[in-house]
mmCIF file of C-alpha atoms and ligand atoms in Angstrom:
data_model
loop_
_atom_site.group_PDB
_atom_site.id
_atom_site.type_symbol
_atom_site.label_atom_id
_atom_site.label_comp_id
_atom_site.label_asym_id
_atom_site.label_seq_id
_atom_site.Cartn_x
_atom_site.Cartn_y
_atom_site.Cartn_z
ATOM 1 C CA MET L 1 15.690 13.366 -68.679
ATOM 2 C CA LYS L 2 17.004 16.232 -66.024
ATOM 3 C CA LYS L 3 19.546 18.554 -67.155
ATOM 4 C CA LEU L 4 22.951 18.079 -65.091
ATOM 5 C CA ALA L 5 25.840 20.398 -64.216
ATOM 6 C CA VAL L 6 29.270 18.837 -62.872
ATOM 7 C CA LEU L 7 31.434 20.889 -60.562
ATOM 8 C CA VAL L 8 35.208 20.100 -60.362
ATOM 9 C CA SER L 9 38.483 21.449 -58.998
ATOM 10 C CA GLY L 10 40.932 18.820 -59.911
ATOM 11 C CA ALA L 11 42.144 15.967 -62.370
ATOM 12 C CA GLY L 12 38.385 15.615 -63.365
ATOM 13 C CA SER L 13 38.981 11.613 -63.490
ATOM 14 C CA ILE L 14 35.323 11.164 -62.337
ATOM 15 C CA LEU L 15 33.812 13.530 -64.628
ATOM 16 C CA GLU L 16 35.855 11.550 -67.223
ATOM 17 C CA ALA L 17 33.922 8.574 -66.336
ATOM 18 C CA ILE L 18 30.401 10.259 -66.117
ATOM 19 C CA ILE L 19 31.113 11.471 -69.812
ATOM 20 C CA GLN L 20 32.537 8.233 -70.714
ATOM 21 C CA ASP L 21 29.396 6.440 -69.543
ATOM 22 C CA GLY L 22 27.075 8.453 -72.040
ATOM 23 C CA ILE L 23 25.607 10.636 -69.600
ATOM 24 C CA SER L 24 24.616 14.060 -71.198
ATOM 25 C CA VAL L 25 26.394 16.852 -69.254
ATOM 26 C CA GLU L 26 24.939 20.305 -69.675
ATOM 27 C CA LEU L 27 27.353 22.318 -68.198
ATOM 28 C CA VAL L 28 30.864 21.916 -66.102
ATOM 29 C CA LEU L 29 32.169 24.535 -63.529
ATOM 30 C CA ALA L 30 35.396 24.721 -61.945
ATOM 31 C CA ASP L 31 36.427 26.929 -58.916
ATOM 32 C CA ARG L 32 40.153 26.881 -60.367
ATOM 33 C CA GLU L 33 41.754 25.877 -63.856
ATOM 34 C CA CYS L 34 42.296 22.271 -63.742
ATOM 35 C CA ARG L 35 42.591 19.183 -65.449
ATOM 36 C CA GLY L 36 38.462 18.812 -65.374
ATOM 37 C CA LEU L 37 38.128 22.167 -67.316
ATOM 38 C CA ASP L 38 40.122 20.506 -69.981
ATOM 39 C CA ILE L 39 38.106 17.460 -70.318
ATOM 40 C CA ALA L 40 34.842 19.041 -70.590
ATOM 41 C CA LYS L 41 36.087 21.341 -73.223
ATOM 42 C CA THR L 42 37.598 18.527 -75.255
ATOM 43 C CA ALA L 43 34.391 16.577 -74.553
ATOM 44 C CA GLY L 44 32.503 19.778 -76.437
ATOM 45 C CA ILE L 45 30.838 20.514 -72.708
ATOM 46 C CA PRO L 46 29.969 24.150 -72.136
ATOM 47 C CA ALA L 47 32.773 24.852 -68.812
ATOM 48 C CA GLY L 48 33.940 28.104 -67.253
ATOM 49 C CA VAL L 49 35.992 28.797 -64.103
ATOM 50 C CA VAL L 50 34.353 30.698 -61.395
ATOM 51 C CA GLU L 51 37.471 31.618 -59.880
ATOM 52 C CA ARG L 52 37.480 31.874 -56.000
ATOM 53 C CA VAL L 53 40.343 33.517 -53.791
ATOM 54 C CA PHE L 54 41.694 31.871 -50.725
ATOM 55 C CA GLY L 55 42.128 33.491 -47.635
ATOM 56 C CA GLU L 56 40.119 36.058 -45.608
ATOM 57 C CA LYS L 57 38.935 37.786 -48.738
ATOM 58 C CA PHE L 58 36.808 35.279 -49.920
ATOM 59 C CA ASN L 59 33.207 35.890 -49.653
ATOM 60 C CA ARG L 60 31.665 32.339 -49.649
ATOM 61 C CA GLU L 61 27.925 33.769 -49.689
ATOM 62 C CA GLU L 62 28.793 35.912 -52.926
ATOM 63 C CA TYR L 63 30.923 33.093 -54.574
ATOM 64 C CA THR L 64 27.578 30.839 -54.021
ATOM 65 C CA ARG L 65 25.335 33.160 -55.352
ATOM 66 C CA ARG L 66 27.598 33.402 -58.571
ATOM 67 C CA ILE L 67 27.507 29.693 -59.049
ATOM 68 C CA LEU L 68 23.763 29.437 -58.432
ATOM 69 C CA GLN L 69 22.871 32.017 -60.799
ATOM 70 C CA ILE L 70 24.875 30.343 -63.675
ATOM 71 C CA LEU L 71 23.187 27.164 -62.778
ATOM 72 C CA LEU L 72 19.705 28.753 -63.195
ATOM 73 C CA ASP L 73 20.500 30.777 -66.218
ATOM 74 C CA HIS L 74 21.701 27.048 -67.721
ATOM 75 C CA GLU L 75 18.494 25.569 -66.059
ATOM 76 C CA ILE L 76 20.365 22.784 -64.435
ATOM 77 C CA GLU L 77 18.123 20.310 -62.453
ATOM 78 C CA VAL L 78 20.698 18.003 -61.027
ATOM 79 C CA VAL L 79 24.009 18.943 -59.985
ATOM 80 C CA ALA L 80 26.881 16.473 -59.421
ATOM 81 C CA MET L 81 29.911 17.716 -57.268
ATOM 82 C CA ALA L 82 33.099 15.816 -58.711
ATOM 83 C CA GLY L 83 36.172 16.573 -56.542
ATOM 84 C CA PHE L 84 34.855 20.148 -56.134
ATOM 85 C CA MET L 85 36.870 21.835 -53.473
ATOM 86 C CA THR L 86 35.237 24.753 -52.001
ATOM 87 C CA VAL L 87 32.454 24.686 -49.992
ATOM 88 C CA LEU L 88 29.241 26.296 -51.009
ATOM 89 C CA ALA L 89 27.097 28.350 -48.858
ATOM 90 C CA PRO L 90 23.476 27.074 -47.705
ATOM 91 C CA ILE L 91 21.572 28.995 -50.090
ATOM 92 C CA ILE L 92 22.429 26.721 -52.986
ATOM 93 C CA PHE L 93 21.111 23.579 -51.018
ATOM 94 C CA GLU L 94 17.895 25.540 -50.453
ATOM 95 C CA GLU L 95 17.707 26.052 -54.033
ATOM 96 C CA PHE L 96 18.629 22.789 -54.781
ATOM 97 C CA GLU L 97 17.203 20.920 -52.464
ATOM 98 C CA GLY L 98 18.021 17.150 -52.584
ATOM 99 C CA VAL L 99 19.250 17.283 -56.114
ATOM 100 C CA ILE L 100 23.089 18.338 -55.200
ATOM 101 C CA LEU L 101 25.283 15.004 -55.146
ATOM 102 C CA ASN L 102 28.281 14.321 -54.000
ATOM 103 C CA THR L 103 31.114 11.359 -54.153
ATOM 104 C CA HIS L 104 33.452 11.512 -51.258
ATOM 105 C CA PRO L 105 36.434 8.984 -50.569
ATOM 106 C CA SER L 106 35.782 7.501 -47.513
ATOM 107 C CA LEU L 107 32.936 5.440 -45.668
ATOM 108 C CA LEU L 108 30.768 8.607 -44.175
ATOM 109 C CA PRO L 109 30.278 9.252 -41.624
ATOM 110 C CA ALA L 110 33.956 8.433 -41.026
ATOM 111 C CA PHE L 111 36.616 10.999 -42.079
ATOM 112 C CA LYS L 112 34.828 13.922 -43.526
ATOM 113 C CA GLY L 113 36.594 16.908 -44.917
ATOM 114 C CA ASP L 114 39.242 17.589 -47.309
ATOM 115 C CA ASN L 115 42.020 15.459 -45.986
ATOM 116 C CA ALA L 116 39.859 12.140 -45.692
ATOM 117 C CA VAL L 117 42.431 9.597 -47.416
ATOM 118 C CA GLN L 118 45.373 10.716 -45.240
ATOM 119 C CA ASP L 119 42.794 11.008 -42.267
ATOM 120 C CA THR L 120 42.150 7.402 -43.146
ATOM 121 C CA LEU L 121 45.786 6.313 -43.436
ATOM 122 C CA ASP L 122 46.944 7.888 -40.486
ATOM 123 C CA TYR L 123 44.129 6.193 -38.237
ATOM 124 C CA GLY L 124 45.011 3.032 -39.332
ATOM 125 C CA VAL L 125 41.732 1.471 -40.215
ATOM 126 C CA LYS L 126 42.141 -1.304 -42.576
ATOM 127 C CA LEU L 127 38.890 -0.755 -44.487
ATOM 128 C CA THR L 128 37.393 2.493 -46.068
ATOM 129 C CA GLY L 129 35.607 3.241 -49.453
ATOM 130 C CA CYS L 130 33.529 5.895 -51.016
ATOM 131 C CA THR L 131 29.991 7.116 -49.940
ATOM 132 C CA ILE L 132 27.857 8.887 -53.099
ATOM 133 C CA HIS L 133 25.412 11.294 -50.935
ATOM 134 C CA ARG L 134 23.000 13.969 -51.194
ATOM 135 C CA ALA L 135 24.661 17.044 -50.066
ATOM 136 C CA THR L 136 23.325 19.751 -47.610
ATOM 137 C CA ALA L 137 24.416 22.754 -46.525
ATOM 138 C CA LYS L 138 26.611 20.633 -43.489
ATOM 139 C CA LEU L 139 29.969 19.154 -45.404
ATOM 140 C CA ASP L 140 29.883 15.744 -46.280
ATOM 141 C CA GLU L 141 26.324 14.854 -44.765
ATOM 142 C CA GLY L 142 23.177 14.013 -46.225
ATOM 143 C CA PRO L 143 21.013 11.191 -47.016
ATOM 144 C CA ILE L 144 23.601 8.407 -48.280
ATOM 145 C CA LEU L 145 22.801 6.765 -51.609
ATOM 146 C CA MET L 146 25.223 4.295 -52.052
ATOM 147 C CA GLN L 147 28.664 3.168 -50.435
ATOM 148 C CA ALA L 148 31.374 0.720 -51.499
ATOM 149 C CA ALA L 149 34.285 -0.708 -49.392
ATOM 150 C CA VAL L 150 37.968 -0.621 -50.561
ATOM 151 C CA PRO L 151 40.651 -2.465 -48.470
ATOM 152 C CA VAL L 152 43.406 -0.276 -47.148
ATOM 153 C CA LEU L 153 46.508 -2.245 -48.147
ATOM 154 C CA GLN L 154 50.095 -2.805 -46.309
ATOM 155 C CA GLY L 155 52.249 0.049 -47.729
ATOM 156 C CA ASP L 156 49.547 2.230 -49.215
ATOM 157 C CA THR L 157 50.422 5.943 -49.657
ATOM 158 C CA ARG L 158 47.860 8.587 -49.914
ATOM 159 C CA GLU L 159 47.962 8.370 -53.705
ATOM 160 C CA THR L 160 47.669 4.743 -53.750
ATOM 161 C CA LEU L 161 44.858 4.440 -51.489
ATOM 162 C CA HIS L 162 43.164 7.533 -53.233
ATOM 163 C CA GLU L 163 43.476 6.001 -56.587
ATOM 164 C CA ARG L 164 41.921 2.510 -55.576
ATOM 165 C CA ILE L 165 39.035 4.408 -54.098
ATOM 166 C CA LYS L 166 38.635 6.420 -57.134
ATOM 167 C CA GLN L 167 38.258 3.377 -59.208
ATOM 168 C CA VAL L 168 35.334 2.257 -57.353
ATOM 169 C CA GLU L 169 33.804 5.793 -57.451
ATOM 170 C CA ARG L 170 34.334 5.828 -61.194
ATOM 171 C CA ALA L 171 32.169 3.092 -61.787
ATOM 172 C CA LEU L 172 29.196 3.766 -59.057
ATOM 173 C CA TYR L 173 28.768 7.657 -59.314
ATOM 174 C CA PRO L 174 27.763 7.425 -62.839
ATOM 175 C CA ARG L 175 25.273 4.800 -61.879
ATOM 176 C CA VAL L 176 23.845 6.711 -59.159
ATOM 177 C CA ILE L 177 23.426 10.092 -61.487
ATOM 178 C CA LYS L 178 21.695 7.999 -63.845
ATOM 179 C CA GLN L 179 19.085 6.862 -61.473
ATOM 180 C CA ILE L 180 18.766 10.506 -60.191
ATOM 181 C CA LEU L 181 18.478 11.929 -63.820
ATOM 182 C CA GLU L 182 16.003 9.038 -65.031
ATOM 183 C CA THR L 183 13.563 9.704 -61.809
HETATM 184 C C1 GRF J 201 37.601 12.118 -55.323
HETATM 185 O O1 GRF J 201 38.205 10.971 -54.834
HETATM 186 C C2 GRF J 201 36.509 12.550 -54.969
HETATM 187 O O2 GRF J 201 35.677 11.905 -54.248
HETATM 188 C C3 GRF J 201 36.934 14.007 -54.133
HETATM 189 O O3 GRF J 201 37.741 14.079 -55.095
HETATM 190 C C4 GRF J 201 38.279 13.323 -55.894
HETATM 191 C C5 GRF J 201 38.178 13.722 -57.225
HETATM 192 O O4 GRF J 201 39.025 13.016 -58.270
HETATM 193 N N1 GRF J 201 36.108 14.654 -53.388
HETATM 194 P P1 GRF J 201 39.373 13.577 -59.829
HETATM 195 O O5 GRF J 201 39.378 14.984 -59.533
HETATM 196 O O6 GRF J 201 37.800 13.277 -60.500
HETATM 197 O O7 GRF J 201 40.206 12.538 -60.292
#
């Protein structure tokens, strides 16, 4: 079985689903203090923050090299981004070519970016979903591994729609990760 690291920034409910599925997670990294870290620690998984700064002082290349070095030190072979909110520099996608996975709360290529759920509501589409794909240096691009549709319901808010999408992500992402770890 290949060694998996998960990158988080937020609530970590998708990480929680990965753990609950019985998948062995070697390492969890976060770019800020967040609930995802607590979930990792509670599960006994080595976890740490590689804190980032926001604004002009942020050096993406240097930050990415820090993350990359930690992954290499832990001999990680597959990386699953699960709500990780920092865009990493191309170097990491060269080093881990094809084995950095991402789940995104829209049917890509529609609604890329970190505001996908609100953009979906604002546009008024009636069907959205989630996309699990191999990540590349281009944000929310890369070969699609799995997609599932989720309806947008009348009266949906960003929160209600996102939660409906996340329920599907929690079911599908662990399945895809397992397949990648086994091949
Ligand atoms: C997911 O919807 C993921 O697609 C998006 O961020 C959310 C993460 O949720 N990039 P959580 O932090 O795992 O609850």
